[in-house]
PDB file of C-alpha atoms in Angstrom:
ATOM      1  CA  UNK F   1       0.000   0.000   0.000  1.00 72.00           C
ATOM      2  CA  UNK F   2       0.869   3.810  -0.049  1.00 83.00           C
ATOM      3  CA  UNK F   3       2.692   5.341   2.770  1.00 90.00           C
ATOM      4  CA  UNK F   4       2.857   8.543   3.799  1.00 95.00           C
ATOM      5  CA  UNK F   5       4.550   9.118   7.337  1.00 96.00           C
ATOM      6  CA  UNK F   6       5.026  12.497   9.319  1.00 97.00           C
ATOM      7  CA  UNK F   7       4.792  13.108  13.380  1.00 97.00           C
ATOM      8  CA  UNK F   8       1.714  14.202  14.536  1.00 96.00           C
ATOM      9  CA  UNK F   9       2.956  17.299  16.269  1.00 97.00           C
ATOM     10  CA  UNK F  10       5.737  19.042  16.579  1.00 98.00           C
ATOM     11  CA  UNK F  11       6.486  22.223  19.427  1.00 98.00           C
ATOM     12  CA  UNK F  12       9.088  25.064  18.870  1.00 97.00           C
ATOM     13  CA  UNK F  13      10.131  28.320  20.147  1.00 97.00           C
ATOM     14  CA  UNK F  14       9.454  31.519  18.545  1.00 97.00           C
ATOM     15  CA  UNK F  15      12.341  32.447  16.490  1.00 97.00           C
ATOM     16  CA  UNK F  16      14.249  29.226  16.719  1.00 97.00           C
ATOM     17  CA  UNK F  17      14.526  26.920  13.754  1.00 97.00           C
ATOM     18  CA  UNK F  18      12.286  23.293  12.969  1.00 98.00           C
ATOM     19  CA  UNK F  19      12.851  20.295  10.736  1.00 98.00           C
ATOM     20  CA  UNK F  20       9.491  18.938  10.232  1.00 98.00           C
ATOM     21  CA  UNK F  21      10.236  14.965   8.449  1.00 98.00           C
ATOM     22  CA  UNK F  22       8.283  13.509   6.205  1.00 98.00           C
ATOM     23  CA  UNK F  23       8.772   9.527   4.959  1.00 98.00           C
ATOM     24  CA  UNK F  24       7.101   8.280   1.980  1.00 97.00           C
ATOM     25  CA  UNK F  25       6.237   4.566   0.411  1.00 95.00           C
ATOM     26  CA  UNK F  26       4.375   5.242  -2.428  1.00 92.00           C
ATOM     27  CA  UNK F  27       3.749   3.768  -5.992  1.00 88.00           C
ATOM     28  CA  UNK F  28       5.881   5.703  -8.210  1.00 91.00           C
ATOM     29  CA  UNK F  29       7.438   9.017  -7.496  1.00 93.00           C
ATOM     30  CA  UNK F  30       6.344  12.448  -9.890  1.00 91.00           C
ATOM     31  CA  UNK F  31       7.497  15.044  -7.129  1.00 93.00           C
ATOM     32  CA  UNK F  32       6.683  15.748  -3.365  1.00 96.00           C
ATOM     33  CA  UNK F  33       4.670  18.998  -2.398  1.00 96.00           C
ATOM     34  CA  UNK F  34       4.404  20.791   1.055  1.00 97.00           C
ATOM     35  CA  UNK F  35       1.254  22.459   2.138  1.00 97.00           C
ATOM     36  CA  UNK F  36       0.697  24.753   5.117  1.00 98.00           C
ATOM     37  CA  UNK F  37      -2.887  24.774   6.543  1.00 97.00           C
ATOM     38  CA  UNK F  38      -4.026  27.264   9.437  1.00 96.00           C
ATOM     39  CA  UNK F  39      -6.550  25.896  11.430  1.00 93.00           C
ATOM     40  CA  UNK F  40      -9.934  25.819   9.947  1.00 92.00           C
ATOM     41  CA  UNK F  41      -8.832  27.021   6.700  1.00 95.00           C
ATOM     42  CA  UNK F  42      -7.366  25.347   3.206  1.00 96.00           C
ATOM     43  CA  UNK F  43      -4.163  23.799   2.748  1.00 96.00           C
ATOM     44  CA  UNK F  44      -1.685  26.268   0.969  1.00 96.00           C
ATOM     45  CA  UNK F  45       1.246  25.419  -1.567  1.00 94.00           C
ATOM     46  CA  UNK F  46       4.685  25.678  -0.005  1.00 95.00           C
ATOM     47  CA  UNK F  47       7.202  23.787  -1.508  1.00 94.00           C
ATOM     48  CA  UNK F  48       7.757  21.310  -4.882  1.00 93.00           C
ATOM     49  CA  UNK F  49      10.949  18.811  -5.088  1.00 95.00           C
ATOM     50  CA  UNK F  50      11.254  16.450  -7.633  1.00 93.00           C
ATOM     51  CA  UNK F  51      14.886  15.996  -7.906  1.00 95.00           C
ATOM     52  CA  UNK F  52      17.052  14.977  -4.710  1.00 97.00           C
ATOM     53  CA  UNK F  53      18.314  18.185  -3.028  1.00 97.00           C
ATOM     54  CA  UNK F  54      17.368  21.106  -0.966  1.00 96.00           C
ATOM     55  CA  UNK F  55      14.889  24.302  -2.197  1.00 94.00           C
ATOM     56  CA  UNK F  56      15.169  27.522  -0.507  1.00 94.00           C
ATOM     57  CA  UNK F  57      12.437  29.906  -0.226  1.00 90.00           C
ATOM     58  CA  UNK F  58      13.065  32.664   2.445  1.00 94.00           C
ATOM     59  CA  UNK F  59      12.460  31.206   5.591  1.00 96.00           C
ATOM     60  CA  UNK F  60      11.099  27.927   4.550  1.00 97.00           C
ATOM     61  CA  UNK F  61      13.646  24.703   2.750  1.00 97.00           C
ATOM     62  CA  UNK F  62      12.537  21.209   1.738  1.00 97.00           C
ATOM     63  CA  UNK F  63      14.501  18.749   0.785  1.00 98.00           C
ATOM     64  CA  UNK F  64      14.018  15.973  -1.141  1.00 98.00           C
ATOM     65  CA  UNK F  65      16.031  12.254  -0.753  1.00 98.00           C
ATOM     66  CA  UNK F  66      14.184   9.566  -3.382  1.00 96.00           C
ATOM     67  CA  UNK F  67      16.480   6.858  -2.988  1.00 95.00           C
ATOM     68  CA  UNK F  68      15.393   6.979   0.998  1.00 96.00           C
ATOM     69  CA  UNK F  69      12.287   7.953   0.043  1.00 97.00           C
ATOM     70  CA  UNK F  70      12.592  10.785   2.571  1.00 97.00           C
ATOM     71  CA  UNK F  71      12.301  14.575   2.943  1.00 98.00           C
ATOM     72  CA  UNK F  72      11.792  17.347   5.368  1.00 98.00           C
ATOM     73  CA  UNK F  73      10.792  21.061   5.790  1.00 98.00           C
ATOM     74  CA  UNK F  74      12.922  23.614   7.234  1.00 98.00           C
ATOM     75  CA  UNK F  75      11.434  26.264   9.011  1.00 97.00           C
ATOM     76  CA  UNK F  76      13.642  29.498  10.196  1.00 97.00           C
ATOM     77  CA  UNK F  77      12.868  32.215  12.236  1.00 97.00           C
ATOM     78  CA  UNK F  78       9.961  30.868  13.543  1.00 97.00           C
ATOM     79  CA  UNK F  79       7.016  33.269  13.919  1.00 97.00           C
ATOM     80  CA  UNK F  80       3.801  32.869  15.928  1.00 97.00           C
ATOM     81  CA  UNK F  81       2.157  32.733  12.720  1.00 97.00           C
ATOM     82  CA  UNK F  82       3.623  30.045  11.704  1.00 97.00           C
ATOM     83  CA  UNK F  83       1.484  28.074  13.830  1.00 98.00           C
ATOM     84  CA  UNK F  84      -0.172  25.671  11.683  1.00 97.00           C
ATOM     85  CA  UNK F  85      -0.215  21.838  10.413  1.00 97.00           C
ATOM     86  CA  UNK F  86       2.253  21.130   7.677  1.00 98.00           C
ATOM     87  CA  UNK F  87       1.070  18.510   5.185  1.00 97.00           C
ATOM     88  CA  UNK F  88       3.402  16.192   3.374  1.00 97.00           C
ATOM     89  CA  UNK F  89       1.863  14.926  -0.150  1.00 95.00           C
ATOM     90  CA  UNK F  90       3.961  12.766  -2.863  1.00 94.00           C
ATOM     91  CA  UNK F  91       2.180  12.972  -6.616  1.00 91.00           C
ATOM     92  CA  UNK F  92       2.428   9.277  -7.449  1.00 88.00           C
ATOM     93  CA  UNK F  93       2.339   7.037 -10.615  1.00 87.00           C
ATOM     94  CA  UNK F  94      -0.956   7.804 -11.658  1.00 82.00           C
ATOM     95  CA  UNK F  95      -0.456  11.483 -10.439  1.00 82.00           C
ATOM     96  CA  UNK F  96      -2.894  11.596  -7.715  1.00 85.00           C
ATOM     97  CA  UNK F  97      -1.229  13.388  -4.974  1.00 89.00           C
ATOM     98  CA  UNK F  98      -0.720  10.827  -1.752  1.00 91.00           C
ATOM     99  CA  UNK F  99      -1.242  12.820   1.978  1.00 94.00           C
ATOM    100  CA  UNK F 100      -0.042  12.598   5.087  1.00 95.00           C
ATOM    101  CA  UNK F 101      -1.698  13.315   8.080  1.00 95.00           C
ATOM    102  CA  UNK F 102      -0.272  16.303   8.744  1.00 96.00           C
ATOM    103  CA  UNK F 103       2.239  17.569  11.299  1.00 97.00           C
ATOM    104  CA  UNK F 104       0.607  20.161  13.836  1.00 97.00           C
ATOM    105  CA  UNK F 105       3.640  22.812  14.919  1.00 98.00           C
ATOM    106  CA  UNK F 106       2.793  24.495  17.942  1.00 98.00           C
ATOM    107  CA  UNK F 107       5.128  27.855  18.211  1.00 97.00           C
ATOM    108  CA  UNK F 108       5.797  28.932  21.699  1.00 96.00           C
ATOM    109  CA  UNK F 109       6.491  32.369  22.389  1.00 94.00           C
TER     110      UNK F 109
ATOM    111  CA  UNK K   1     -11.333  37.391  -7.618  1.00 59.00           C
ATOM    112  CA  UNK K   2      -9.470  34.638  -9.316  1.00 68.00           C
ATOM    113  CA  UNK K   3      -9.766  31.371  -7.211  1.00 92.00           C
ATOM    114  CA  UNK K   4     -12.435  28.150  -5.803  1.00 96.00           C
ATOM    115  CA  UNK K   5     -15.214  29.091  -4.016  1.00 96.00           C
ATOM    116  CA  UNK K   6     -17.244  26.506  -2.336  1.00 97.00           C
ATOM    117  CA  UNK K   7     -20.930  26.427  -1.163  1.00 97.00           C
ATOM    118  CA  UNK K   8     -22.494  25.953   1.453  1.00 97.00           C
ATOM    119  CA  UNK K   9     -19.822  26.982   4.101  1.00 97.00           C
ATOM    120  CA  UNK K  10     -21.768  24.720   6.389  1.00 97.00           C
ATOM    121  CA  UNK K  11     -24.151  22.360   6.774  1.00 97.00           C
ATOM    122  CA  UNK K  12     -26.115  20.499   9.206  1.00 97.00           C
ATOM    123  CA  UNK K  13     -27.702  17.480   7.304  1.00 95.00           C
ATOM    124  CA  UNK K  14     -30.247  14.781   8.427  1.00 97.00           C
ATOM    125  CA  UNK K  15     -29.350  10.815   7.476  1.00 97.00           C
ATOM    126  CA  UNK K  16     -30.970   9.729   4.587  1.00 97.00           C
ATOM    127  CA  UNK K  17     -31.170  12.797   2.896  1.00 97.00           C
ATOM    128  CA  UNK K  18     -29.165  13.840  -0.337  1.00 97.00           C
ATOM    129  CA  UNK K  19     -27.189  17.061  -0.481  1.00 97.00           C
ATOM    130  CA  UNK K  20     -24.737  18.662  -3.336  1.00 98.00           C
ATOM    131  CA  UNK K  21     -21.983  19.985  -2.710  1.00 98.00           C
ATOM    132  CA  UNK K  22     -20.863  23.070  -5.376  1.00 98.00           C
ATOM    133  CA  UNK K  23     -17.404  24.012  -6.093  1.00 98.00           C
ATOM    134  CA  UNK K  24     -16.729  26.357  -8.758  1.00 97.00           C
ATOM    135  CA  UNK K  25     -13.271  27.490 -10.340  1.00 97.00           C
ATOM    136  CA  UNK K  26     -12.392  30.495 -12.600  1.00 95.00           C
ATOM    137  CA  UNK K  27      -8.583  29.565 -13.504  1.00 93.00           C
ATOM    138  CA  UNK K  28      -9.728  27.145 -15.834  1.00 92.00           C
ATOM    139  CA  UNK K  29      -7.893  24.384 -14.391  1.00 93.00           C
ATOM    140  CA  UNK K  30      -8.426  21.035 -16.599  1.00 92.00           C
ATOM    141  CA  UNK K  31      -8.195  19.104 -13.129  1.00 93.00           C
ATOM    142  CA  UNK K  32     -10.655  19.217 -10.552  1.00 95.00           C
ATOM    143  CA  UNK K  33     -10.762  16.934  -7.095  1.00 96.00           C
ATOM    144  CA  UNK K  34     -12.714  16.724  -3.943  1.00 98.00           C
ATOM    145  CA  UNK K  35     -11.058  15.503  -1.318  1.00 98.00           C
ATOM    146  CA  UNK K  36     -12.511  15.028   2.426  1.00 97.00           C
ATOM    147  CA  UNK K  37     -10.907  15.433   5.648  1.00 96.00           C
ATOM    148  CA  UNK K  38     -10.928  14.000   8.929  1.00 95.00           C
ATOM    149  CA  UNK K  39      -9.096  14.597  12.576  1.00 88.00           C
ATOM    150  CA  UNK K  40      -5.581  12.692  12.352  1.00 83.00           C
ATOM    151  CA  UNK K  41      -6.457  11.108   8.914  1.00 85.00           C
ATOM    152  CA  UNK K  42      -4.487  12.861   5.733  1.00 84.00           C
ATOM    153  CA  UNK K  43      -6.544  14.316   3.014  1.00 93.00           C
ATOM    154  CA  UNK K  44      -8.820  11.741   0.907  1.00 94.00           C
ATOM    155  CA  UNK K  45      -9.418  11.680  -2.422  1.00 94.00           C
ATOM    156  CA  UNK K  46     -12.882  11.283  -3.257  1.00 97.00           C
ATOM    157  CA  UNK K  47     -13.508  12.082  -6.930  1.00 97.00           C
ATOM    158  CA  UNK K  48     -11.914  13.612  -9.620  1.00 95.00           C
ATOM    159  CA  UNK K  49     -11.710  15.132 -13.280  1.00 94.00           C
ATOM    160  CA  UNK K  50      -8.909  15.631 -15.433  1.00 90.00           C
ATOM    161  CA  UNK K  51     -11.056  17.190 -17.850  1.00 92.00           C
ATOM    162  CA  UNK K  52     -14.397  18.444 -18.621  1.00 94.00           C
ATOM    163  CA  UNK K  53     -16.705  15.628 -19.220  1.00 95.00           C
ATOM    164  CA  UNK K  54     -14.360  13.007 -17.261  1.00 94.00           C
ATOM    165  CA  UNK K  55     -14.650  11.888 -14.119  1.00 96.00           C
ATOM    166  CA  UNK K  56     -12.709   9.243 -11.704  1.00 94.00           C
ATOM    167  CA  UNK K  57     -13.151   7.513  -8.582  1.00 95.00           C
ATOM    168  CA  UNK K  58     -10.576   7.848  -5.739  1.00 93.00           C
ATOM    169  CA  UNK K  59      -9.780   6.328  -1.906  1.00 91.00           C
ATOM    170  CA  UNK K  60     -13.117   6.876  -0.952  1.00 95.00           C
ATOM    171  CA  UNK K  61     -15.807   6.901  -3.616  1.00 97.00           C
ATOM    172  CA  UNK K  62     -18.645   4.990  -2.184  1.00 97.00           C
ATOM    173  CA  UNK K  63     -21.436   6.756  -1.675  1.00 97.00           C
ATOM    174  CA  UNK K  64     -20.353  10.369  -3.531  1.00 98.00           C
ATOM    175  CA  UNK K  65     -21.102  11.071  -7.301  1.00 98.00           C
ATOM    176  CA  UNK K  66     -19.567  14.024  -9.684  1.00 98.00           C
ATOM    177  CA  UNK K  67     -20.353  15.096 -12.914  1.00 97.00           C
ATOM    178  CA  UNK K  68     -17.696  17.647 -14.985  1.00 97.00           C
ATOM    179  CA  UNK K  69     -20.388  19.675 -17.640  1.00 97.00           C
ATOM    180  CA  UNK K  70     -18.147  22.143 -18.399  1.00 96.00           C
ATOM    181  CA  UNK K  71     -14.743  23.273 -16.712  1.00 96.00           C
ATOM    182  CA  UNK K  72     -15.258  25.448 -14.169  1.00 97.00           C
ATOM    183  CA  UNK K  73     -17.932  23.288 -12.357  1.00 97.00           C
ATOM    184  CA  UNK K  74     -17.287  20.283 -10.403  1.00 98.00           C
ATOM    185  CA  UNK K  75     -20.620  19.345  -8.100  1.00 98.00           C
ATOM    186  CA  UNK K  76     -20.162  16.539  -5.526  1.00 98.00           C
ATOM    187  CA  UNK K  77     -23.696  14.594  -4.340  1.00 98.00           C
ATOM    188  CA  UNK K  78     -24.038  12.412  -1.707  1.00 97.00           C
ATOM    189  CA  UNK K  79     -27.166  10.359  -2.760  1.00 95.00           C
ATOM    190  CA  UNK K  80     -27.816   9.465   0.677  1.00 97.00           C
ATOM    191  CA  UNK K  81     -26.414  11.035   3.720  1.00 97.00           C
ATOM    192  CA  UNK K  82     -24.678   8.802   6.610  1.00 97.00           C
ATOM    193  CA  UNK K  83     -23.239  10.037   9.661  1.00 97.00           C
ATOM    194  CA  UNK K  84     -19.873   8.850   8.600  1.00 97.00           C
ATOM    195  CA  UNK K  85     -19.927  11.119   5.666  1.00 98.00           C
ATOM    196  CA  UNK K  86     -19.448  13.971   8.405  1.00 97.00           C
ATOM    197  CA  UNK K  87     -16.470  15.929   7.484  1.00 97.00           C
ATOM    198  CA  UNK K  88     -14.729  18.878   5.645  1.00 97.00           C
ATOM    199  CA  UNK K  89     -15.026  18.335   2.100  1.00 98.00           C
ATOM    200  CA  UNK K  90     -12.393  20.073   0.005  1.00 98.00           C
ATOM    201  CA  UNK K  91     -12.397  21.259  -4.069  1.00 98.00           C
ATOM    202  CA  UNK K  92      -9.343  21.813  -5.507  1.00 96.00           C
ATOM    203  CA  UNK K  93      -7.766  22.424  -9.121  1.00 95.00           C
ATOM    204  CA  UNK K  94      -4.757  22.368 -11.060  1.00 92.00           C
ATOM    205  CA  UNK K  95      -3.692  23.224 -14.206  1.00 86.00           C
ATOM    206  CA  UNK K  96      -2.711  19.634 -15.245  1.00 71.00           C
ATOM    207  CA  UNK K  97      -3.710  16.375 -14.355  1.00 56.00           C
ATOM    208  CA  UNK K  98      -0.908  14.656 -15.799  1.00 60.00           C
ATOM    209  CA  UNK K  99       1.775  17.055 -15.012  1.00 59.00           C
ATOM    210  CA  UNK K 100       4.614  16.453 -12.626  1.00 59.00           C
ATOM    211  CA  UNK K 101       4.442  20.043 -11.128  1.00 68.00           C
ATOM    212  CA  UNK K 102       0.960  19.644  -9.861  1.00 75.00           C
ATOM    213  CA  UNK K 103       0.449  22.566  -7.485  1.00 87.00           C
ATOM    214  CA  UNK K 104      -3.465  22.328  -6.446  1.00 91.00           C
ATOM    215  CA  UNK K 105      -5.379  25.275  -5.596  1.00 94.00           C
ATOM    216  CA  UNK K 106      -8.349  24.316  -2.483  1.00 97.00           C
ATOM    217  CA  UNK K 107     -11.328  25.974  -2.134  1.00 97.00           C
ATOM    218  CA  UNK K 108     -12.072  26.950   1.215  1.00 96.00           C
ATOM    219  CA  UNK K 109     -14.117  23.976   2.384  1.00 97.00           C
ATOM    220  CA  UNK K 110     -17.352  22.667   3.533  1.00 98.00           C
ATOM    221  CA  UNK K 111     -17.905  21.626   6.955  1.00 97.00           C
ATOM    222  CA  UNK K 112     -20.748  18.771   6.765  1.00 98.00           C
ATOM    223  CA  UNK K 113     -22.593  17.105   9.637  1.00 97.00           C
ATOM    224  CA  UNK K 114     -24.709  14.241   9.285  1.00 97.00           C
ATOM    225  CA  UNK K 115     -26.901  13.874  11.985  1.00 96.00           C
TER     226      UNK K 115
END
């Protein structure tokens, strides 16, 4: 079956820096996508890695391993609003995107 | 304003009844989806479209039906209502079914109960 594994929740302090991980086993690999969600509201695009290596985007990296079918999301500077679940998706074979459950980051001032 | 927009917002729904579900995009996205989602479960993929006047079943199909008329509409009926169809039901679209970058746009969700 399809595998999509990320911890459930995740607490940090307000400026510091978080790795959020995210482990895949999926059918086919067409690219990994992170998605921020506030609570009660849509997911919104973050990040998109299809080759192996890391993406920069201001505050926010992902990184993408295939061969260990592994990759994370790098948050600096943390702010308050950052506060949100992070969602780990991999597009597979047939290009449906796979989720995870999400990862709920709790920023502590 | 460019974007999904979703109706209702809400919904409280009795069992046994049937209720639609509208989700309307003006990007014109090819792909459309509806996904559902429930405490500590990942987003599920209910139905979706590649294409207007294509549809496909996902995860979780039983019980839901969609119909793609034309591109910018993608309805989502439950026939009858069960109280584990309670969740948030989210539309979303992207430019490409078939496309490795496959950023999808949600709506802004539904929050169903069936009582």
């Amino acid at each position: 079956g399809q595998n999509i594994d990320q911890p459930t929740e995740m607490t940090a302090t307000e400026g510091a820096i978080v790795q959020i991980n995210c482990t895949y086993q999926t059918s086919g690999f067409n690219g990994l996508f992170w998605y921020q969600q506030h609570a009660g509201e849509a997911p919104t695009f973050l990040s998109y890695n299809v080759l192996d290596g890391l993406e920069e985007k201001g505050r926010f990296s992902s990184f993408l391993s295939r061969s260990k079918g592994y990759s994370y999301l790098l948050l600096k500077e943390l702010q308050m609003k950052d506060s949100a679940s992070y969602l780990c998706a991999v597009l597979d074979s047939n290009y449906q995107l796979i989720w995870g459950a999400g990862t709920k980051l709790i920023i502590k001032p | 304003i460019a974007g999904i927009t979703q109706a209702p917002t809400s919904q409280i729904l009795a069992a046994g009844r049937r209720m639609t579900l509208r989700c309307t995009q003006d990007m014109r996205h090819n792909a459309m989806y509806w996904y559902r989602q429930d405490l500590g479960l990942g987003l599920r993929l209910i139905h979706y479209s590649n294409t207007a006047g294509t549809t496909g079943k996902g995860e979780v199909p039983d019980g839901y039906s969609v119909s793609r008329a034309n591109t910018d509409d993608f309805p989502l009926t439950l026939a009858s209502a069960v109280p584990s169809q309670t969740s948030v039901y989210f539309c979303a679209s992207s430019d490409g079914g078939t496309s490795s970058y496959n950023e999808q746009f949600f709506g802004p969700g539904t929050r169903l109960t069936v009582l």
